[in-house]
Amino acid sequence: MNRTAEESHLLRIKNLALEFHTERGVVQALDGVNLAVAKGEVLGLVGESGCGKTVTGRSVLGLIPCPPGRIVRGEIWLDQENLMTLSQENLRSRVRGSRITLVPQDTLGPLNPVHTVGTQMGDILKYKGRSRNGRPNRPGSDHQEILDLLRAVHLPDPDKILAKYPAELSGGQRQRILIAMAFLPRPELIIADEPTTALDVTVQAQILKIFRDLVARDGCSVLFITHDMGVVAAICDRVSVMYAGQIAETAPVRKLFESPRHPYTVKLLDSVPSPEKKEISQIPGTVPTLININKGCRFYDRCPQRLDRCRDHKPGLTQADEDHAVFCHLFG
Amino acid sequence: MRITRFSAIFLDEAMTSPLLEIRALKRYFPVRSGLLHRITGLLRAVDGVSLEVNAGEVIGIVGESGCGKTTLGKTVQGIYRPTAGEIFLEGKPLSRLPAKDLRRLGLSLQYVHQDPLASFDPWWPMARSLDEPLRAHTDLPWSERMERVVRIVKAVGLDTEHLECFPHELSGGQLRRLTLARVLALNPRVLILDEPTASLDVSVQARILKLLSDLRSEFKLTYVFISHDLRIVRIMCDRVAVMYLGKVVEIGPTEAVLRDPRHPYTRALLAAIPRLSPGEPQDENLLEGEPPSPLFLPQGCRFSSRCPLFQEGLCNASEPALSPIGPGHEAACFRSAELSTSEETVARVGGFGLEKAEKREGSKMRIGESDAS
């Protein structure tokens, strides 16, 4: 990737390393993570639980609790601004909830149980969404905007919904509201952390469609965190596969599905059930604990194609193709 | 490694009467409200389900959350008392058995809970949790019970060291294995598995499914496999029953139901599965909205409020019953004849898997070449 292309990316995570200091030792949760999300792009971040997907998203928002967390090195750039140099105060007033928003996985926790949906959505515009993107500031325009958005997420009777409390709504309805809330301040970047994992497949399919439509409407960028390869195929433009705190492979979504390069990606795709498959394969071994992990490739113990140098040498970036990056010695 | 089906092994046994038979089973929950706590409504969680489960087969129960899958499983196992209907195990009606016989016979029918962490006592080490059912139901001395626990724990792919752990120290996959070990120690014949791979990663899920297949042949088990995921049902089950709001709307051999679904709800469930082929347009049979509350069922067919084939005067007049379509294949829809899958769709769905496998083969070869260099 050349210099200008890199600069044109909205979000750039460079060589991010993050540790958690626990009683049992230092957990190296992230180790040299590089990610870039272009304007208007949906980047999927996919991997098994514990691989560092959510932590990566939280780092961008500056929401890593410290202690026990500590960012050892790395930079996170949003457009021309280095988020790592901003104070929590600045992050809260200028970035979180306005330029970057989050769609969480849990739908009940993030909503305040004692306020109506309408109050909570109004607060977003009141505190976060003002004076951005040339938004008209007329009386009643906020309310109209909220209603439009609720219609866009296919909630029937938006007026009635606004008067309800979160506990009166179903999981699917709450997820629609959280998506509407994330789009409400017209953010530049949305971090969607497994937004469909807790939902039924029928509702998931609807939510993914709504998400696609809204992203196309607003032209914002999305970092879409998921563990489901099917969801990746449905919504992402490019995808990064994570394993044990490192990026294994980054490629446009079609390329990744048609010609996966990293042995982990190949294995992961083989273990996903699909309606077309009658059998699925397994990945031998288990995900390593990230305490005092070996210096070389983190997939070494489970890799069917490991080489001698994989044990002690960390694989560097290999450009398998112009837009297809692999971190594996097989290609280096 | 392959996950294969073992039904052929038990074929001769399957010829006799069904191992487990459920007849017109209903389970309603009263809804109380107001100052006097009066019953103001009935939640019809399971509303007339009939199933026959043959020895050695795996029958899948699928549907959205709230369709009554779990209630069905728990009622069959005896955790809930049925409101109406009858359950026969090895030809004996469970509700009419004397308590002593029921206790003995009930052991051969075991239910595996959906949430493994919640089904273990957090203060007990695994050895004690696994020993408990044996202590309650057998007269074996401690040493023999422990021997059996250790043997079963090894059979599910764990080690004796895991027996000293507390539930919070174990991973989701390990806890799953231990829930299986706990019921297997009682030598059951039928396992009701409630979402056995819920909240597991795909790689762990694949291993649990493999384990279930292995255990099935090793212990000659019959599974009632409750799942919301048709992809897993396709891999695991010989037959599948699709449930919607407490009723079975379609039932049949897995292959027949998934290739030629004759109920619009089954079709919609299939359409909603995310495909592993980016860029392919999403199927147009997507449903709008969410299932209605089981407290207020729609008139006539219970799927009529969401059905794309809804026909005024037909579908809201009476409720369709299951009617035969093919060998062992039944659907409860007035318009199921119109849903017959065209040759073209079969070719598309069937052909896609092959095409994909070839592509993957190619990429493996490329990796192999660079390996050699």
XYZ file of C-alpha atoms in Angstrom:
705
model
C 0.000 0.000 0.000
C 1.526 3.311 -0.946
C 1.818 6.341 1.260
C -1.060 8.379 -0.166
C -3.464 5.487 -0.062
C -2.604 4.932 3.563
C -3.198 8.572 4.416
C -6.598 8.445 2.761
C -7.794 5.899 5.312
C -10.111 7.230 7.975
C -8.954 4.928 10.763
C -5.387 3.705 10.961
C -4.184 1.418 13.719
C -0.432 1.020 13.593
C 1.507 -1.662 15.403
C -0.793 -1.642 18.407
C 0.309 -3.709 21.389
C -1.724 -4.019 24.536
C -1.101 -5.861 27.796
C -3.238 -6.724 30.765
C -1.438 -7.141 34.061
C -3.137 -9.895 36.016
C -2.304 -11.949 39.062
C -1.263 -14.843 36.884
C 1.067 -12.809 34.707
C 1.100 -10.385 31.817
C -1.505 -11.147 29.154
C -0.353 -9.943 25.766
C -3.828 -9.277 24.432
C -2.740 -7.460 21.291
C 0.620 -7.743 19.590
C 1.433 -5.555 16.606
C -2.058 -5.064 15.228
C -2.257 -3.100 11.996
C -5.622 -2.097 10.587
C -6.850 0.559 8.217
C -10.442 1.422 7.402
C -11.044 3.572 4.330
C -13.816 6.138 4.121
C -17.157 4.481 3.443
C -15.724 1.015 3.888
C -16.959 -1.852 6.056
C -13.972 -3.708 7.469
C -14.737 -7.020 9.150
C -12.660 -8.094 12.113
C -13.206 -11.794 12.571
C -11.809 -14.390 14.944
C -12.643 -16.691 17.828
C -13.468 -15.460 21.310
C -10.470 -14.181 23.163
C -8.525 -13.292 20.023
C -8.620 -9.558 20.746
C -11.396 -8.315 18.454
C -13.357 -6.473 21.110
C -10.229 -5.138 22.794
C -9.131 -3.667 19.465
C -12.483 -1.899 19.129
C -12.335 -0.653 22.699
C -8.796 0.686 22.199
C -10.025 2.872 19.362
C -12.649 4.316 21.685
C -10.099 4.779 24.473
C -12.084 2.486 26.727
C -9.371 0.143 27.941
C -9.430 0.180 31.737
C -5.999 1.153 33.021
C -4.945 -0.629 35.180
C -5.002 -3.570 34.437
C -4.725 -2.657 30.753
C -1.716 -0.867 29.266
C -1.074 0.118 25.698
C 2.586 -0.726 25.230
C 3.112 0.798 21.826
C 1.312 1.754 18.683
C -0.715 4.583 17.238
C -4.389 5.013 16.472
C -5.178 7.724 13.928
C -8.630 9.003 13.134
C -8.217 11.070 9.995
C -5.507 13.605 10.938
C -5.735 13.141 14.679
C -3.704 10.789 16.830
C -6.232 9.440 19.330
C -3.475 8.163 21.607
C -2.374 11.698 22.432
C -5.862 12.910 23.359
C -6.872 13.161 26.995
C -9.899 11.226 28.240
C -11.689 14.559 28.523
C -11.031 15.371 24.877
C -11.910 11.867 23.776
C -15.233 12.091 25.543
C -16.216 15.526 24.292
C -14.882 15.343 20.740
C -14.610 11.710 19.645
C -16.627 9.161 21.575
C -20.317 9.199 20.756
C -19.926 11.852 18.084
C -17.161 11.018 15.588
C -16.980 7.357 16.586
C -19.980 5.447 17.895
C -20.428 1.904 19.132
C -23.090 -0.709 18.472
C -22.694 -3.126 21.380
C -23.474 -6.843 21.464
C -25.483 -6.811 24.670
C -28.737 -4.974 24.110
C -30.044 -4.573 27.632
C -26.969 -3.327 29.467
C -26.209 -0.232 27.371
C -29.729 1.192 27.615
C -30.785 2.989 30.763
C -33.683 1.046 32.286
C -35.322 4.039 33.963
C -35.534 6.359 30.944
C -37.685 5.950 27.873
C -36.129 5.227 24.512
C -37.173 8.708 23.369
C -35.323 10.463 26.199
C -32.187 8.470 25.577
C -32.193 9.147 21.860
C -32.918 12.832 22.451
C -29.929 13.052 24.781
C -27.632 11.887 22.025
C -28.597 14.800 19.813
C -28.600 17.182 22.749
C -25.077 16.408 23.864
C -23.348 14.815 20.915
C -24.991 15.572 17.631
C -25.272 19.380 17.598
C -23.624 21.602 15.026
C -22.204 18.738 13.016
C -22.571 18.112 9.320
C -24.545 21.320 8.819
C -27.502 19.871 10.660
C -30.439 22.291 10.818
C -31.157 23.416 14.331
C -34.861 24.097 14.215
C -37.286 23.222 16.953
C -38.783 19.841 16.247
C -36.104 18.845 13.757
C -34.448 16.566 16.301
C -37.659 14.703 16.901
C -38.277 14.349 13.189
C -34.781 13.012 12.652
C -35.228 10.395 15.357
C -38.529 9.281 13.853
C -36.990 9.001 10.391
C -34.170 6.889 11.723
C -36.516 4.568 13.618
C -38.414 4.053 10.380
C -35.131 3.341 8.621
C -34.422 0.526 11.081
C -37.889 -0.911 10.329
C -39.504 -0.234 13.689
C -43.233 0.097 13.202
C -45.016 2.882 15.119
C -41.904 4.871 16.045
C -43.960 7.269 18.168
C -45.085 4.434 20.409
C -41.576 2.998 20.613
C -40.173 6.318 21.826
C -42.459 6.245 24.853
C -41.393 2.758 25.876
C -38.784 1.597 28.349
C -36.032 -0.796 27.190
C -37.436 -3.713 29.181
C -40.706 -3.491 27.248
C -38.965 -4.243 23.955
C -37.663 -7.477 22.471
C -33.983 -8.112 21.851
C -34.396 -7.478 18.135
C -36.191 -4.189 18.757
C -33.540 -3.047 21.219
C -30.796 -3.901 18.749
C -32.565 -1.801 16.105
C -32.718 1.092 18.560
C -29.029 0.762 19.414
C -28.221 0.810 15.710
C -30.386 3.894 15.253
C -28.590 5.519 18.201
C -25.204 4.759 16.682
C -26.185 6.383 13.384
C -27.947 9.325 15.030
C -24.974 11.681 15.543
C -23.853 11.017 11.934
C -20.506 9.550 12.980
C -17.515 9.086 10.710
C -16.791 5.645 12.120
C -19.049 3.035 13.684
C -17.599 0.196 15.704
C -20.113 -2.642 15.593
C -19.193 -5.244 18.200
C -21.044 -8.472 17.337
C -24.348 -6.631 16.863
C -26.251 -9.680 15.645
C -24.779 -12.455 17.770
C -27.590 -12.575 20.316
C -30.344 -12.556 17.685
C -32.260 -15.207 15.777
C -31.156 -15.836 12.195
C -34.333 -14.341 10.773
C -33.841 -11.130 12.763
C -30.113 -11.166 12.049
C -30.788 -11.164 8.322
C -33.085 -8.150 8.710
C -30.593 -6.254 10.884
C -27.747 -6.858 8.431
C -29.854 -5.496 5.605
C -30.735 -2.387 7.630
C -27.087 -1.890 8.486
C -26.040 -2.079 4.852
C -28.717 0.407 3.820
C -27.768 2.914 6.517
C -24.061 2.680 5.767
C -24.813 3.322 2.107
C -27.026 6.278 3.048
C -24.560 7.999 5.371
C -21.308 6.914 3.742
C -19.675 6.262 7.097
C -16.956 3.699 7.791
C -17.562 0.630 9.898
C -15.297 -1.644 11.887
C -17.525 -4.730 12.057
C -16.440 -7.153 14.770
C -17.897 -10.653 14.463
C -17.054 -14.302 14.841
C -19.444 -15.393 12.113
C -17.987 -15.876 8.632
C -21.498 -15.833 7.180
C -22.081 -12.346 8.558
C -18.735 -11.241 7.140
C -19.767 -12.450 3.698
C -23.044 -10.595 3.962
C -21.826 -7.162 4.988
C -18.074 -6.540 4.713
C -15.962 -5.049 1.923
C -12.654 -6.170 3.374
C -11.881 -8.464 6.246
C -9.079 -8.992 8.741
C -8.750 -12.355 10.441
C -7.380 -12.204 13.976
C -5.765 -14.989 15.926
C -4.505 -14.747 19.520
C -3.998 -10.987 19.458
C -2.430 -10.761 16.024
C -3.746 -10.134 12.553
C -3.324 -13.286 10.466
C -4.630 -12.105 7.128
C -6.305 -9.086 5.548
C -8.002 -9.224 2.169
C -11.058 -8.090 0.227
C -13.898 -10.304 1.336
C -14.323 -12.192 -1.937
C -10.606 -12.962 -2.151
C -10.512 -14.212 1.418
C -13.353 -16.646 0.825
C -12.144 -17.843 -2.553
C -8.427 -18.106 -1.894
C -7.603 -17.922 1.805
C -3.831 -18.027 2.350
C -3.115 -18.211 6.054
C -3.477 -21.790 7.370
C -5.677 -20.475 10.189
C -8.086 -18.796 7.778
C -8.300 -21.981 5.717
C -9.040 -24.037 8.819
C -11.510 -21.498 10.151
C -13.458 -21.439 6.897
C -13.524 -25.232 6.820
C -14.996 -25.413 10.308
C -17.902 -23.078 9.543
C -21.112 -24.991 8.923
C -23.118 -23.857 5.924
C -26.301 -25.082 4.320
C -24.252 -26.475 1.468
C -21.923 -28.502 3.661
C -22.607 -31.934 5.020
C -19.449 -32.146 7.045
C -17.156 -29.757 8.800
C -13.542 -30.093 9.793
C -11.906 -29.251 13.083
C -8.852 -27.267 14.104
C -6.657 -29.464 16.302
C -5.504 -28.101 19.659
C -6.815 -25.079 21.508
C -6.294 -21.332 21.457
C -3.131 -20.615 23.486
C -3.337 -18.612 26.687
C -1.778 -15.246 26.032
C 0.380 -15.331 29.164
C 4.084 -15.721 28.384
C 3.282 -16.797 24.854
C 6.014 -18.071 22.570
C 7.975 -15.571 20.549
C 7.258 -16.963 17.113
C 3.990 -17.446 15.278
C 1.104 -17.762 17.730
C -0.619 -20.360 15.541
C 2.481 -22.589 15.613
C 1.089 -25.293 17.926
C -2.021 -25.866 15.822
C -0.688 -25.201 12.341
C -0.743 -28.159 9.951
C 1.932 -26.598 7.741
C 4.367 -25.205 10.288
C 8.015 -24.744 9.444
C 11.013 -24.769 11.765
C 11.440 -21.032 11.736
C 7.788 -20.506 12.744
C 8.604 -21.453 16.322
C 11.025 -18.665 17.101
C 10.471 -16.034 14.458
C 7.393 -13.898 14.303
C 6.055 -13.870 10.751
C 6.189 -10.489 9.075
C 3.832 -8.984 6.563
C 3.741 -10.616 3.163
C 1.823 -9.042 0.349
C 0.270 -12.104 -1.317
C -1.388 -9.736 -3.701
C -1.717 -5.995 -4.023
C -4.556 -5.887 -1.527
C -4.057 -9.220 0.199
C -1.777 -9.188 3.240
C -0.740 -12.375 5.041
C 1.308 -12.777 8.183
C 2.765 -16.220 7.614
C 6.227 -17.660 6.901
C 4.798 -19.906 4.174
C 4.648 -16.913 1.901
C 7.603 -14.871 3.163
C -12.001 -35.448 10.173
C -15.442 -36.403 9.167
C -18.626 -36.251 11.109
C -20.702 -39.088 9.771
C -24.055 -40.547 10.615
C -24.390 -43.842 12.348
C -28.052 -44.547 11.864
C -27.346 -47.527 9.636
C -25.797 -49.375 12.554
C -29.084 -49.325 14.439
C -31.343 -50.019 11.515
C -32.585 -53.406 12.741
C -33.427 -51.945 16.121
C -35.300 -49.069 14.519
C -37.711 -51.483 12.913
C -39.493 -52.071 16.206
C -41.739 -49.562 17.962
C -40.370 -46.055 18.608
C -38.098 -45.645 21.611
C -39.696 -42.348 22.559
C -43.147 -41.286 21.512
C -44.788 -37.960 22.198
C -48.535 -37.731 21.614
C -50.364 -34.390 21.342
C -48.181 -32.899 24.050
C -49.224 -29.528 25.439
C -47.599 -27.340 28.019
C -49.293 -24.064 28.930
C -48.052 -21.518 31.433
C -50.632 -19.435 33.239
C -49.976 -15.709 33.171
C -51.079 -13.955 36.332
C -51.519 -10.282 36.888
C -53.341 -7.702 38.956
C -53.874 -7.333 42.659
C -55.594 -10.689 43.111
C -53.001 -12.482 41.026
C -55.687 -13.968 38.831
C -54.879 -16.007 35.765
C -55.352 -13.559 32.933
C -53.906 -15.491 30.047
C -52.355 -18.727 28.903
C -48.940 -18.853 27.340
C -49.080 -21.791 24.983
C -45.408 -22.716 24.898
C -46.020 -26.197 23.475
C -49.377 -26.561 21.813
C -49.981 -30.072 20.585
C -46.722 -31.695 19.465
C -46.560 -35.316 18.338
C -43.240 -36.955 17.596
C -41.874 -40.440 17.258
C -38.209 -40.942 17.981
C -36.743 -44.226 16.849
C -33.843 -45.908 18.570
C -30.510 -44.725 17.244
C -31.727 -41.747 15.269
C -30.993 -38.075 15.723
C -34.017 -35.865 15.436
C -33.512 -32.128 15.204
C -35.931 -29.576 16.644
C -35.423 -26.126 15.095
C -37.097 -22.747 15.312
C -36.618 -19.178 16.497
C -36.223 -18.349 20.166
C -39.546 -18.533 21.938
C -40.992 -21.204 19.652
C -41.163 -23.763 22.449
C -38.136 -25.935 21.644
C -36.725 -25.840 25.153
C -40.121 -26.209 26.838
C -40.747 -29.271 24.694
C -37.436 -30.795 25.790
C -38.004 -30.022 29.443
C -41.558 -31.353 29.386
C -40.461 -34.598 27.781
C -37.757 -35.028 30.392
C -40.227 -34.390 33.190
C -38.896 -31.053 34.449
C -42.288 -29.597 33.525
C -45.515 -31.523 33.959
C -47.444 -31.737 30.683
C -50.722 -29.812 30.519
C -52.100 -32.456 28.177
C -50.803 -35.293 26.061
C -48.746 -38.342 26.787
C -45.115 -39.386 26.590
C -44.175 -43.019 26.003
C -40.679 -44.287 26.675
C -39.962 -47.833 25.481
C -43.718 -48.149 24.984
C -44.575 -47.254 28.596
C -46.657 -44.166 29.379
C -44.583 -42.032 31.761
C -47.501 -40.281 33.429
C -49.168 -43.540 34.463
C -46.128 -45.313 35.870
C -45.704 -45.832 39.611
C -43.125 -43.455 41.067
C -40.531 -46.181 41.602
C -40.655 -47.406 38.000
C -40.688 -43.863 36.697
C -37.523 -43.080 38.628
C -35.755 -46.087 37.152
C -37.041 -45.671 33.605
C -36.546 -41.888 33.722
C -32.809 -42.421 34.015
C -32.623 -43.590 30.435
C -33.982 -40.219 29.296
C -31.602 -37.375 30.100
C -31.731 -33.659 29.389
C -28.571 -31.622 28.762
C -29.053 -27.984 29.673
C -28.304 -25.142 27.318
C -26.083 -23.159 29.678
C -23.330 -25.411 31.020
C -21.987 -22.862 33.485
C -25.389 -22.445 35.115
C -25.924 -26.185 35.387
C -22.975 -26.812 37.695
C -22.790 -25.786 41.332
C -20.125 -23.051 41.452
C -18.937 -24.202 44.897
C -18.431 -27.841 43.944
C -15.405 -29.281 42.202
C -16.295 -31.181 39.055
C -15.678 -34.562 40.694
C -18.466 -33.876 43.169
C -20.849 -32.530 40.521
C -20.293 -35.599 38.385
C -20.593 -37.961 41.296
C -23.884 -36.494 42.508
C -26.266 -38.217 40.048
C -24.547 -41.551 40.656
C -24.847 -41.093 44.405
C -28.521 -40.294 44.071
C -29.470 -43.040 41.665
C -27.154 -45.977 42.328
C -25.992 -48.015 45.326
C -22.399 -48.161 44.161
C -19.640 -47.482 46.690
C -17.558 -44.333 46.278
C -14.603 -46.094 44.668
C -16.726 -47.636 41.933
C -18.556 -44.388 41.300
C -15.256 -42.561 40.902
C -14.024 -45.260 38.577
C -17.049 -44.730 36.388
C -16.695 -40.927 36.500
C -13.057 -41.122 35.444
C -13.901 -43.514 32.619
C -16.634 -41.224 31.292
C -14.527 -38.097 31.649
C -11.866 -39.764 29.488
C -14.551 -40.781 26.990
C -15.520 -37.137 26.487
C -11.913 -36.197 25.845
C -10.906 -34.684 29.183
C -8.439 -35.624 31.877
C -8.727 -36.491 35.556
C -7.113 -33.145 36.391
C -10.280 -31.433 35.170
C -12.201 -33.191 37.932
C -10.467 -31.036 40.516
C -11.485 -27.808 38.796
C -14.366 -25.536 39.679
C -16.789 -24.513 36.907
C -15.376 -20.996 36.493
C -11.907 -22.373 35.840
C -12.999 -24.259 32.741
C -13.676 -23.087 29.193
C -17.057 -23.282 27.511
C -16.030 -26.309 25.467
C -14.723 -28.176 28.513
C -17.900 -27.444 30.459
C -19.951 -28.802 27.562
C -17.990 -32.025 27.671
C -18.533 -32.303 31.417
C -22.302 -31.779 31.117
C -22.288 -34.691 28.699
C -20.124 -36.777 31.008
C -22.475 -36.161 33.907
C -25.515 -37.579 32.130
C -23.617 -40.362 30.359
C -22.543 -41.804 33.712
C -26.165 -42.886 34.203
C -26.185 -44.971 31.003
C -29.075 -43.156 29.303
C -30.614 -44.268 26.020
C -32.013 -40.933 24.917
C -30.311 -37.576 25.322
C -32.245 -34.368 24.868
C -29.547 -31.907 23.860
C -30.652 -28.297 24.257
C -28.536 -26.123 21.959
C -25.405 -28.198 22.628
C -23.151 -25.746 20.804
C -24.732 -22.419 21.765
C -22.171 -19.695 22.504
C -19.230 -21.769 21.289
C -16.737 -20.676 18.643
C -16.951 -22.462 15.321
C -13.748 -24.418 15.858
C -14.868 -25.589 19.300
C -18.343 -26.236 17.942
C -16.921 -28.537 15.283
C -15.157 -30.563 17.953
C -18.212 -30.867 20.191
C -20.280 -32.053 17.203
C -17.632 -34.634 16.417
C -17.632 -35.742 20.043
C -21.420 -36.088 19.987
C -21.197 -38.276 16.909
C -18.522 -40.440 18.508
C -20.407 -40.789 21.779
C -23.511 -41.726 19.887
C -21.913 -44.762 18.316
C -19.933 -45.658 21.419
C -22.889 -45.580 23.834
C -25.636 -46.407 21.294
C -27.487 -43.176 21.998
C -30.553 -41.542 20.526
C -30.535 -37.754 20.351
C -33.271 -35.171 20.400
C -31.179 -32.298 19.075
C -32.623 -28.882 19.871
C -30.996 -26.122 17.860
C -31.778 -22.845 16.166
C -29.128 -23.448 13.522
C -30.232 -25.333 10.414
C -26.609 -25.594 9.304
C -25.775 -27.783 12.291
C -29.008 -29.734 11.973
C -28.043 -30.545 8.403
C -24.798 -32.056 9.623
C -26.088 -33.880 12.680
C -29.678 -34.965 12.194
C -31.429 -37.777 10.344
C -34.810 -36.094 10.687
C -35.825 -32.569 11.528
C -38.956 -30.994 13.009
C -39.454 -27.260 12.468
C -41.365 -25.554 15.266
C -43.216 -22.248 15.193
C -45.050 -20.860 18.237
C -45.460 -24.179 19.975
C -46.389 -26.350 16.994
C -44.486 -28.501 14.562
C -45.074 -26.924 11.131
C -42.886 -29.256 9.098
C -41.212 -32.567 9.770
C -39.317 -35.035 7.665
C -35.946 -36.477 6.715
C -33.381 -33.661 6.990
C -32.377 -33.883 3.369
C -35.981 -33.719 2.131
C -36.949 -30.813 4.384
C -33.907 -28.692 3.594
C -33.874 -29.398 -0.136
C -37.584 -29.139 -0.682
C -39.078 -27.125 2.186
C -42.866 -27.124 1.941
C -43.711 -24.686 4.689
C -43.084 -20.964 4.073
C -41.547 -20.687 7.538
C -38.950 -23.365 6.800
C -38.177 -21.567 3.577
C -37.730 -18.282 5.430
C -35.427 -19.886 7.997
C -33.283 -21.269 5.206
C -33.216 -17.920 3.427
C -32.012 -16.142 6.559
C -28.877 -18.271 6.941
C -25.870 -16.170 5.999
C -24.164 -17.672 2.961
C -20.439 -18.124 2.720
C -20.375 -16.479 -0.680
C -19.783 -12.743 -0.628
C -21.544 -10.761 -3.298
C -24.305 -13.280 -3.794
C -27.645 -11.486 -3.478
C -29.572 -12.325 -0.362
C -32.496 -14.644 -0.829
C -35.775 -12.770 -1.208
C -37.805 -14.973 1.120
C -36.740 -12.944 4.155
C -39.309 -12.493 6.874
C -40.320 -9.111 8.218
C -40.668 -8.484 11.925
C -40.554 -10.927 14.778
C -42.824 -13.765 15.879
C -46.007 -12.615 17.619
C -46.389 -13.249 21.322
C -47.525 -16.798 22.138
C -50.067 -15.149 24.461
C -52.045 -13.798 21.514
C -51.834 -16.266 18.670
C -53.100 -15.157 15.257
C -56.377 -16.600 14.076
C -56.219 -19.664 11.893
C -52.672 -20.581 10.888
C -50.275 -19.258 13.504
C -47.773 -18.227 10.861
C -50.393 -16.193 8.964
C -49.294 -12.830 10.420
C -45.848 -13.116 8.808
C -46.534 -15.416 5.891
C -45.727 -14.186 2.381
C -48.291 -16.653 0.955
C -51.100 -15.533 3.243
C -54.492 -15.944 1.590
C -57.510 -14.174 3.062
C -60.364 -16.511 3.945
C -58.196 -19.617 3.763
C -55.288 -19.138 6.136
C -57.120 -17.131 8.800
C -60.167 -19.396 8.819
C -58.762 -22.575 10.301
C -55.454 -24.000 11.389
C -53.758 -26.340 8.910
C -52.798 -29.795 10.208
C -49.685 -31.706 9.237
C -50.358 -33.442 5.954
C -48.099 -35.894 4.136
C -45.971 -34.660 1.226
C -43.353 -37.328 0.651
C -42.031 -40.388 2.472
C -42.004 -39.339 6.120
C -42.246 -35.692 5.095
C -45.196 -33.653 6.406
C -46.013 -29.958 6.411
C -48.792 -27.918 7.977
C -49.630 -25.439 5.233
C -52.682 -25.060 3.003
C -50.537 -23.920 0.124
C -47.611 -26.304 0.484
C -48.180 -27.733 -2.985
C -47.257 -24.353 -4.479
C -43.917 -24.447 -2.672
C -42.554 -27.450 -4.514
C -38.936 -26.651 -5.223
C -38.049 -26.347 -8.869
C -35.209 -28.335 -10.375
C -33.328 -25.114 -10.825
C -33.146 -24.314 -7.115
C -32.007 -27.799 -6.279
C -29.229 -27.462 -8.814
C -28.142 -24.137 -7.355
C -28.098 -25.248 -3.749
C -26.666 -28.654 -4.511
C -24.062 -27.477 -6.967
C -22.669 -24.692 -4.858
C -20.955 -26.969 -2.366
C -19.028 -28.780 -5.060
C -17.876 -25.652 -6.790
C -16.635 -24.285 -3.496
C -14.730 -27.445 -2.633
C -12.889 -27.332 -5.931
C -11.825 -23.755 -5.363
C -10.519 -24.583 -1.913
C -8.623 -27.562 -3.305
C -6.842 -25.192 -5.665
C -5.739 -22.826 -2.934
C -4.375 -25.700 -0.898
C -2.276 -26.801 -3.803
C -0.815 -23.361 -4.103
C 0.184 -23.390 -0.467
C 1.719 -26.818 -0.997
C 3.875 -25.538 -3.840
C 5.290 -22.645 -1.860
C 5.898 -25.087 0.965
C 8.178 -27.116 -1.255
C 10.152 -24.087 -2.345
